[in-house]
Amino acid sequence: MAAPGLAIGVAARLVVSEIAVEAAGRGVALETRALAEARRDIRQQLEAAAATGTAAQRSILGAHIALLDDPELSDAAERLIGEGFSAAHAWRQAVQGHVEVLRRTGDARLIERVDDLVDLERRVLLAIKGEAEAPPTLPKGAILLADDLLASQLIGLDASQIAGLCTARGGPTSHVAILAASMNLPALVAAGPGVAAITDGTPLILDADAGVLHVAPQPAELMAAETRLAARKARRMAAQAAAREDCRMADGTRIEVFANLASLAAAKAAVAAGAEGCGLLRTEFLFQDRPTAPTEDEQAASYQAIAEALDGRPLIIRTLDAGGDKPVDYLPIPPEDNPALGLRGVRVGLWKPDLLRAQLRAILRAGGPGQCRIMVPMVASLDELTAVRAMVEEARQALGRAQPVEVGVMIETPAAAVTADLIAAEADFLSIGSNDLAQYALAMDRGNPLLAAQVDGLHPAVLRLIGAAAAGGAAHRRMVGVCGGLASDLAAAPILIGLGVGELSATPAIVPELKALIRTLTMDACRDLAERAKAQASAAAVRALTLAAAAQASPQRKEAGA
Ligand code: PEP
Ligand code: MG
């Protein structure tokens, strides 16, 4: 599965046409100008699309712009033009050379950039040839089938025309998967070569939740899927109608439902979806895909705008989580054999204290009284928190801010989870980053598509660590939240609450349904479920247990997979 959901529709295949190019150039000056003009046009198109796009689209288009500006690529292409080749041939060779280099590294994170390069190769070639990619004509409600999709193809489609998509290749963390989720499109990727045999117009049921594509379903299957779809729609509408109300469990226990943000636009969407605050502002969006770090003023303005969009609601700002899976080009991190175990998160901040200091000052300058809180990523030991706290205090005094600011810790390493009682003695709150916690507990790279299905935060080992973190926080009466992907997983919510989590910070789109689900739960039932979940042998067994418990509690919850 790449993006959850259920869709009924007809197959419509999207084929990427080959672009033929002449190798021989028509003179160095002409070809150099052709390439420069094509790159300039594409840059303008990418910037225009990014200006109006969603946060996910902006981040992907930003990565494309950075690649377009990569001097290694343009130098290589210009060298080939100088040897007499055409602009198109030179660009193709330069990109393909770069693709080969990335592939040879064997580094999954770098290999992920290959799709972006192939996308960019195509765009620039079409621009050189003066051609435009004609948008495909798709029947309404199409389920898009493709061998693989490029991010630009998906961004160029009218999402209201498509019911879902399924690709033969690709990975669950690919840009296409991220875009599909941000467009609320049910999606399956890496479904295998069988996808190629499905002819256009074939009726399909795409059950992305179950990871299954039903080809030419029987009338009874179709009816059952239609009933499920109608029930989902009704449930979603009811959840949206009640989204702005407080979130209390059926027994009255208050659970805070916050949203994860990485842009101003997302903050507005989160408030509309009923988020009661932001439990994780991923500030990397301000630092990545640019040549230098943002200034203190630039950061302060951005945090201030997001704080205002939240209209007084709490805003938890994570300090820069650079390194590992979040490269920042201008940070001179020496080459590492294991970036996931290297200089990343708070380690970078303590290694480059000026960078962290500027960010702390920017955070302290933003928001209404007590609105902004600081959260420290990738903490392994209490002394990292102590060091950051000292820097916060110093900045607070220098700025003459009388009001103390809350400083919390992300629990993302098994070390932090098992010593949460020590950390909570000095932290104002804890927030569990289940994505990294699962990666480190299971020793499985969260970016490896071959392991994606197994890096599941509902693995009992991860649940036991979350339980330990929650107990550590409770010992000092600290709020313990979850801001990793598990908080957006309706199947996980009852277990997390049962383990002692009091705040869930989810993707904005799921907030209404998450709140609606929590309103049906009781703490006793959640605790009981959490205890049983911790005793299961695998994540799959935990998921089966939650489904069975949900079915027993209410048939509608079973449908929600919660
Ligand atoms: C996490 O690790 O769960 C988390 C929320 O941080 P990120 O996904 O940004 O690494
Ligand atoms: Mg993390």
XYZ file of C-alpha atoms and ligand atoms in Angstrom:
573
model
C 0.000 0.000 0.000
C 1.211 3.517 -0.742
C -1.819 5.577 0.258
C -4.824 4.160 2.093
C -8.397 3.963 0.896
C -10.872 2.119 -1.293
C -11.817 2.971 -4.887
C -14.131 1.547 -7.511
C -13.497 2.480 -11.123
C -12.327 1.417 -14.553
C -8.778 0.770 -15.670
C -7.065 3.563 -17.596
C -3.468 3.054 -18.546
C -0.987 5.878 -18.576
C 1.882 5.252 -20.955
C 5.010 7.375 -20.968
C 6.004 7.998 -24.583
C 9.636 7.697 -25.616
C 11.331 10.958 -26.557
C 13.637 10.526 -29.553
C 16.609 12.881 -29.762
C 19.167 13.611 -32.474
C 22.729 13.164 -31.249
C 24.427 15.643 -33.590
C 24.374 19.308 -32.641
C 23.771 22.325 -34.890
C 26.639 24.350 -33.467
C 27.834 24.981 -29.934
C 26.284 28.446 -29.552
C 22.853 27.352 -30.768
C 22.749 24.214 -28.648
C 24.072 25.980 -25.550
C 21.310 28.572 -25.900
C 18.673 25.879 -26.480
C 19.640 24.120 -23.253
C 19.812 27.338 -21.231
C 16.389 28.456 -22.476
C 14.812 25.067 -21.806
C 16.235 24.992 -18.268
C 15.008 28.532 -17.651
C 11.488 27.684 -18.916
C 11.297 24.551 -16.798
C 12.539 26.449 -13.762
C 9.731 28.983 -14.233
C 7.166 26.205 -14.642
C 8.395 24.418 -11.515
C 8.352 27.617 -9.470
C 4.845 28.479 -10.648
C 3.598 24.978 -9.813
C 5.311 25.085 -6.396
C 3.739 28.464 -5.590
C 0.225 27.038 -5.850
C 0.932 23.438 -4.844
C 0.340 21.533 -1.627
C 3.158 21.129 0.918
C 4.019 17.697 -0.525
C 4.063 19.087 -4.052
C 6.201 22.043 -3.005
C 8.791 19.866 -1.385
C 9.033 17.568 -4.421
C 9.107 20.450 -6.903
C 11.734 22.158 -4.716
C 13.890 19.038 -5.018
C 13.474 19.186 -8.804
C 14.525 22.839 -8.868
C 17.612 22.005 -6.811
C 18.534 19.263 -9.292
C 17.941 21.603 -12.218
C 20.387 24.039 -10.637
C 22.966 21.335 -9.920
C 26.181 22.636 -11.560
C 27.509 19.096 -12.039
C 24.616 18.343 -14.380
C 24.808 21.541 -16.391
C 28.630 21.375 -16.610
C 28.444 17.805 -17.907
C 25.816 18.755 -20.497
C 27.766 21.813 -21.638
C 30.910 19.725 -22.012
C 29.054 17.353 -24.339
C 27.624 20.247 -26.336
C 31.201 21.505 -26.694
C 32.072 18.103 -28.190
C 29.470 18.669 -30.916
C 26.404 16.967 -29.505
C 22.888 18.413 -29.531
C 21.450 20.043 -26.382
C 18.911 17.238 -26.007
C 21.487 14.448 -26.371
C 23.897 16.226 -24.031
C 21.216 16.717 -21.373
C 20.098 13.087 -21.622
C 23.682 11.809 -21.321
C 24.426 14.137 -18.393
C 21.316 13.015 -16.513
C 21.869 9.347 -17.272
C 25.477 9.642 -16.116
C 24.266 11.094 -12.845
C 21.640 8.347 -12.507
C 24.346 5.723 -12.925
C 26.500 7.368 -10.243
C 23.565 7.399 -7.822
C 22.662 3.783 -8.574
C 26.236 2.647 -7.999
C 26.296 4.160 -4.501
C 23.826 1.508 -3.358
C 22.519 4.178 -0.940
C 18.712 3.859 -0.890
C 18.297 7.541 -0.058
C 20.335 8.659 -3.051
C 18.768 6.077 -5.338
C 15.377 7.594 -4.501
C 16.534 10.705 -6.357
C 16.760 8.751 -9.607
C 13.017 9.195 -10.208
C 13.417 12.949 -9.832
C 16.266 12.988 -12.325
C 14.324 10.931 -14.866
C 11.390 13.300 -14.410
C 13.591 16.316 -14.969
C 15.314 14.732 -17.974
C 11.923 14.372 -19.623
C 10.732 17.871 -18.854
C 13.876 19.531 -20.202
C 13.957 17.322 -23.334
C 10.366 18.253 -24.161
C 11.172 21.926 -23.619
C 14.220 21.709 -25.927
C 12.032 20.134 -28.594
C 9.367 22.793 -28.036
C 6.806 20.126 -27.156
C 4.453 19.899 -24.208
C 3.238 16.760 -22.478
C -0.444 16.525 -23.460
C -2.557 15.766 -20.348
C -4.065 12.298 -20.797
C -7.807 12.026 -21.394
C -9.099 9.788 -18.668
C -12.632 8.528 -18.077
C -14.157 9.998 -14.905
C -13.473 7.759 -11.932
C -10.492 6.145 -13.637
C -8.166 3.897 -11.722
C -4.854 4.828 -13.202
C -2.542 1.956 -14.120
C 1.085 2.472 -15.018
C 4.365 0.645 -15.000
C 5.701 3.520 -12.907
C 4.635 7.132 -12.623
C 6.664 10.309 -12.513
C 5.827 12.886 -9.871
C 5.229 15.528 -12.556
C 2.666 13.298 -14.274
C 0.698 12.931 -11.073
C 0.918 16.634 -10.219
C -0.363 17.446 -13.737
C -3.484 15.296 -13.364
C -6.899 16.508 -12.295
C -7.322 14.592 -9.027
C -11.096 14.925 -9.186
C -11.079 12.739 -12.332
C -9.201 9.854 -10.739
C -10.452 7.353 -8.184
C -7.091 5.748 -7.414
C -3.856 4.518 -8.889
C -1.810 1.373 -9.092
C 1.725 0.983 -10.417
C 3.634 -2.170 -11.270
C 6.903 -0.764 -9.917
C 7.891 1.977 -7.477
C 8.325 2.017 -3.731
C 6.084 2.880 -0.788
C 8.261 5.876 0.119
C 8.536 7.169 -3.462
C 7.418 10.645 -4.358
C 4.419 9.194 -6.165
C 3.326 7.476 -2.959
C 3.744 10.688 -0.944
C 1.836 12.715 -3.537
C -0.996 10.184 -3.728
C -1.415 10.319 0.050
C -1.425 14.136 -0.001
C -4.085 14.072 -2.749
C -6.181 11.558 -0.754
C -5.885 9.113 -3.638
C -5.973 5.429 -2.686
C -2.793 3.998 -4.175
C -0.948 0.717 -4.543
C 2.656 0.687 -5.717
C 4.966 -2.182 -6.644
C 1.919 -4.347 -7.469
C 4.009 -6.408 -9.901
C 4.049 -7.142 -13.644
C 0.429 -8.419 -13.621
C -0.684 -4.787 -13.873
C 0.506 -4.734 -17.498
C -2.034 -7.403 -18.501
C -5.105 -5.381 -17.446
C -6.838 -3.801 -20.455
C -8.295 -0.285 -20.468
C -11.919 -0.102 -19.392
C -11.765 -3.223 -17.170
C -13.833 -2.688 -13.981
C -11.597 -2.626 -10.879
C -11.841 -2.426 -7.112
C -8.706 -0.943 -5.581
C -8.571 -1.873 -1.908
C -5.400 -0.027 -0.913
C -6.007 -0.774 2.794
C -5.788 -4.494 2.118
C -3.166 -4.026 -0.600
C -5.341 -5.753 -3.222
C -6.506 -4.874 -6.737
C -9.636 -6.859 -7.732
C -9.790 -7.164 -11.522
C -13.241 -7.544 -13.152
C -15.001 -8.197 -9.831
C -18.238 -10.170 -9.573
C -21.475 -8.141 -9.077
C -21.659 -9.252 -5.430
C -18.090 -8.006 -4.767
C -18.911 -4.738 -6.475
C -22.027 -4.267 -4.358
C -20.124 -4.983 -1.160
C -17.430 -2.468 -2.136
C -20.061 0.156 -2.983
C -21.673 -0.324 0.425
C -18.281 0.088 2.120
C -17.525 3.179 0.097
C -20.894 4.779 0.944
C -20.409 3.995 4.652
C -16.941 5.557 4.566
C -18.268 8.691 2.931
C -21.051 9.052 5.492
C -18.612 8.473 8.349
C -16.153 10.993 6.981
C -18.859 13.631 6.601
C -20.096 13.087 10.171
C -16.496 13.265 11.444
C -15.878 16.505 9.544
C -19.072 18.042 10.944
C -17.853 17.372 14.523
C -14.159 18.103 13.816
C -14.030 21.428 15.646
C -15.383 19.996 18.902
C -13.101 19.039 21.795
C -11.823 15.507 21.795
C -12.933 13.425 24.763
C -13.166 9.671 25.042
C -16.554 8.062 25.737
C -15.622 7.999 29.460
C -14.724 11.710 29.443
C -10.909 11.359 29.337
C -9.413 14.258 27.400
C -7.097 13.356 24.515
C -5.481 16.163 22.528
C -5.479 15.754 18.762
C -2.836 17.900 17.116
C -1.452 18.054 13.579
C 2.025 17.645 12.100
C 2.977 20.579 9.912
C 5.708 21.574 7.497
C 4.264 24.748 5.938
C 1.979 27.686 6.523
C -0.620 26.282 4.112
C -0.762 23.058 6.128
C -1.358 25.075 9.325
C -4.474 26.611 7.800
C -5.678 23.210 6.585
C -5.046 21.719 10.035
C -7.172 24.329 11.792
C -9.980 23.739 9.269
C -9.705 19.997 9.982
C -10.143 20.597 13.720
C -6.548 20.208 14.924
C -6.176 21.549 18.458
C -2.584 22.598 17.897
C 0.589 21.523 16.151
C 2.443 18.648 17.804
C 5.360 18.711 15.380
C 6.497 21.505 13.104
C 9.138 19.929 10.873
C 11.368 22.980 10.469
C 13.549 21.248 7.874
C 11.198 22.707 5.234
C 12.932 26.045 5.891
C 16.455 24.597 5.672
C 16.422 22.066 2.832
C 16.840 22.589 -0.933
C 18.620 25.920 -0.682
C 22.270 27.001 -0.727
C 22.487 28.520 2.792
C 20.626 28.349 6.100
C 17.670 30.715 6.639
C 18.434 33.744 8.796
C 17.035 34.190 12.287
C 14.639 36.863 10.973
C 13.424 34.651 8.133
C 12.776 31.825 10.561
C 11.049 34.069 13.090
C 8.720 35.426 10.378
C 7.847 31.916 9.256
C 7.187 30.603 12.784
C 5.180 33.735 13.552
C 2.977 33.253 10.465
C 2.305 29.636 11.428
C 1.585 30.618 15.037
C -0.912 33.207 13.795
C -2.564 30.677 11.480
C -2.996 28.442 14.525
C -4.781 31.334 16.225
C -3.366 30.841 19.716
C -3.329 27.037 19.625
C -0.104 25.426 20.895
C 2.746 25.171 18.397
C 5.490 22.629 19.077
C 8.490 23.580 16.967
C 11.104 20.898 16.460
C 14.648 22.174 16.199
C 16.392 21.299 12.952
C 16.435 17.531 12.422
C 19.154 17.541 9.752
C 21.267 14.550 8.785
C 20.237 10.930 8.291
C 17.236 10.861 5.964
C 17.074 14.681 5.881
C 20.203 15.901 4.103
C 21.000 19.605 4.170
C 23.485 20.277 1.380
C 25.356 23.187 2.958
C 26.124 21.385 6.243
C 29.636 19.972 5.966
C 28.753 16.605 7.502
C 31.715 14.352 6.681
C 30.863 11.215 4.648
C 29.359 8.559 6.907
C 28.996 4.815 6.441
C 25.731 4.881 8.386
C 24.046 8.290 8.152
C 21.067 6.992 10.149
C 23.483 6.368 13.024
C 25.575 9.456 12.358
C 25.534 13.162 12.864
C 21.823 13.954 12.907
C 19.087 15.680 14.894
C 20.272 17.287 18.121
C 23.806 16.057 17.433
C 23.983 18.469 14.487
C 22.641 21.323 16.617
C 25.295 20.753 19.290
C 27.989 20.348 16.609
C 26.996 23.662 14.964
C 25.745 25.667 17.987
C 25.416 28.923 16.027
C 22.851 27.294 13.781
C 20.866 26.025 16.771
C 21.226 29.311 18.651
C 19.732 31.284 15.750
C 16.833 28.861 15.556
C 16.156 28.993 19.302
C 16.117 32.783 19.185
C 13.715 32.730 16.224
C 11.370 30.387 18.088
C 11.516 32.518 21.243
C 10.549 35.584 19.202
C 7.464 33.929 17.657
C 3.881 33.369 18.802
C 1.693 34.599 21.620
C 2.625 34.136 25.304
C 3.377 30.482 25.996
C 2.189 29.435 22.523
C 5.450 28.100 21.077
C 7.234 25.144 22.632
C 10.604 23.754 21.658
C 11.120 20.090 20.853
C 14.521 18.426 20.542
C 14.906 15.566 18.005
C 16.949 12.369 18.106
C 17.919 12.605 21.765
C 19.860 9.616 23.093
C 20.890 10.935 26.517
C 19.702 13.410 29.099
C 22.859 15.515 28.756
C 21.805 16.526 25.213
C 18.620 18.014 26.646
C 20.593 19.709 29.402
C 22.893 21.314 26.825
C 19.980 22.566 24.691
C 18.155 23.857 27.763
C 21.202 25.905 28.717
C 21.242 27.419 25.217
C 17.510 28.187 25.432
C 17.999 29.935 28.780
C 20.897 31.964 27.451
C 18.874 33.045 24.389
C 15.829 33.846 26.525
C 17.834 36.111 28.780
C 19.587 37.789 25.864
C 16.197 38.516 24.297
C 14.810 39.750 27.627
C 11.874 37.303 27.493
C 10.526 36.923 30.998
C 8.227 34.001 30.297
C 9.788 30.526 30.485
C 9.430 28.343 27.411
C 8.608 24.643 27.478
C 11.325 22.357 26.154
C 10.361 18.798 25.259
C 12.131 15.774 23.873
C 11.356 13.484 20.976
C 11.564 9.864 21.958
C 12.995 8.319 18.809
C 15.866 6.202 20.054
C 15.414 3.062 22.145
C 17.890 4.685 24.575
C 15.539 7.628 25.134
C 12.519 5.336 25.471
C 14.034 3.181 28.199
C 15.459 6.167 30.082
C 12.341 8.310 29.617
C 11.959 8.545 33.408
C 15.362 10.247 33.641
C 14.658 12.514 30.665
C 11.158 13.439 31.864
C 12.647 14.714 35.122
C 14.067 17.606 33.076
C 11.821 17.729 29.991
C 8.508 19.573 29.974
C 6.945 16.992 27.665
C 7.813 13.931 25.630
C 6.706 13.141 22.093
C 7.308 9.752 20.545
C 8.691 9.754 17.005
C 7.426 6.319 16.110
C 8.957 6.374 12.609
C 12.514 6.494 13.869
C 11.737 4.557 17.035
C 10.519 1.652 14.870
C 13.565 1.965 12.580
C 16.026 1.813 15.474
C 14.160 -0.768 17.552
C 13.817 -3.151 14.611
C 17.197 -2.269 13.024
C 15.410 -1.779 9.695
C 15.970 1.266 7.482
C 12.685 3.173 7.249
C 13.612 4.278 3.713
C 14.248 0.792 2.340
C 11.284 -0.133 0.102
C 12.006 -3.841 0.550
C 11.545 -3.537 4.301
C 8.731 -0.973 4.286
C 6.004 -3.446 5.190
C 8.014 -4.698 8.166
C 8.986 -1.332 9.681
C 5.666 -1.219 11.490
C 5.300 0.826 14.674
C 2.736 -1.684 15.900
C 5.483 -4.275 16.362
C 5.238 -5.402 19.997
C 8.877 -4.390 20.570
C 8.036 -0.814 19.586
C 4.849 -0.878 21.659
C 6.823 -1.968 24.727
C 9.228 0.934 24.183
C 6.294 3.333 23.816
C 4.841 1.899 27.020
C 8.169 2.488 28.796
C 8.306 6.078 27.504
C 4.733 6.756 28.603
C 5.441 5.334 32.067
C 8.608 7.440 32.319
C 6.632 10.567 31.430
C 3.797 9.704 33.816
C 6.264 9.304 36.702
C 6.936 13.055 36.406
C 3.395 14.030 35.298
C 4.603 15.013 31.863
C 2.399 14.922 28.776
C 3.453 12.111 26.485
C 2.407 12.419 22.866
C 3.056 10.589 19.624
C 4.011 12.581 16.530
C 5.282 9.775 14.282
C 3.185 8.104 11.596
C 1.559 5.821 14.153
C -0.510 8.783 15.406
C -2.207 8.951 11.980
C -2.990 5.235 11.990
C -6.561 4.658 13.154
C -5.703 1.064 14.039
C -2.983 2.244 16.430
C -4.850 5.002 18.273
C -6.657 2.789 20.866
C -3.401 1.001 21.712
C -1.376 4.219 22.037
C -3.994 5.703 24.343
C -4.037 2.478 26.337
C -0.251 2.705 26.704
C -0.621 6.150 28.321
C -0.329 8.546 25.378
C -2.399 11.699 25.905
C -1.735 13.608 22.701
C -1.727 12.413 19.101
C -0.215 14.618 16.419
C -1.381 13.371 13.040
C -1.486 14.461 9.414
C -4.149 17.179 9.135
C -6.403 15.190 6.773
C -6.978 12.370 9.279
C -7.750 14.637 12.271
C -11.583 14.563 11.935
C -11.703 10.749 11.713
C -9.166 10.351 14.519
C -11.251 12.549 16.805
C -14.441 10.692 15.845
C -12.780 7.363 16.637
C -11.408 8.525 20.001
C -14.895 9.647 21.046
C -16.039 6.009 20.787
C -13.258 4.596 23.045
C -13.003 4.024 26.802
C -9.739 4.026 28.734
C -10.425 0.613 30.301
C -10.897 -1.022 26.901
C -7.814 0.731 25.499
C -5.625 -0.391 28.428
C -6.824 -3.940 28.046
C -6.122 -3.859 24.297
C -2.653 -2.352 24.852
C -1.725 -5.100 27.317
C -2.810 -7.779 24.867
C -1.023 -6.037 21.992
C 2.286 -5.999 23.888
C 2.003 -9.765 24.301
C 1.580 -10.526 20.576
C 4.426 -12.022 18.579
C 4.408 -9.663 15.579
C 3.019 -6.431 14.152
C 0.716 -8.492 11.927
C -0.688 -10.212 15.006
C -1.233 -6.813 16.672
C -3.085 -5.575 13.584
C -5.261 -8.698 13.566
C -5.976 -8.151 17.254
C -7.042 -4.516 16.710
C -9.319 -5.529 13.851
C -10.963 -8.204 15.980
C -11.363 -5.774 18.899
C -12.833 -3.128 16.606
C -15.275 -5.571 15.055
C -16.429 -6.560 18.518
C -16.821 -2.931 19.607
C -18.667 -1.777 16.492
C -19.029 -2.947 12.903
C -18.309 0.617 11.669
C -14.957 0.679 13.419
C -14.023 -2.577 11.756
C -14.634 -0.838 8.422
C -12.312 1.979 9.519
C -9.638 -0.604 10.266
C -9.588 0.699 13.818
C 9.548 10.225 13.699
O 10.697 9.815 13.559
O 8.582 9.509 14.025
C 9.236 11.640 13.449
C 8.069 12.162 13.753
O 10.221 12.390 12.857
P 10.570 12.306 11.290
O 9.561 11.395 10.647
O 10.496 13.699 10.795
O 11.931 11.738 11.325
Mg 12.334 11.223 13.341
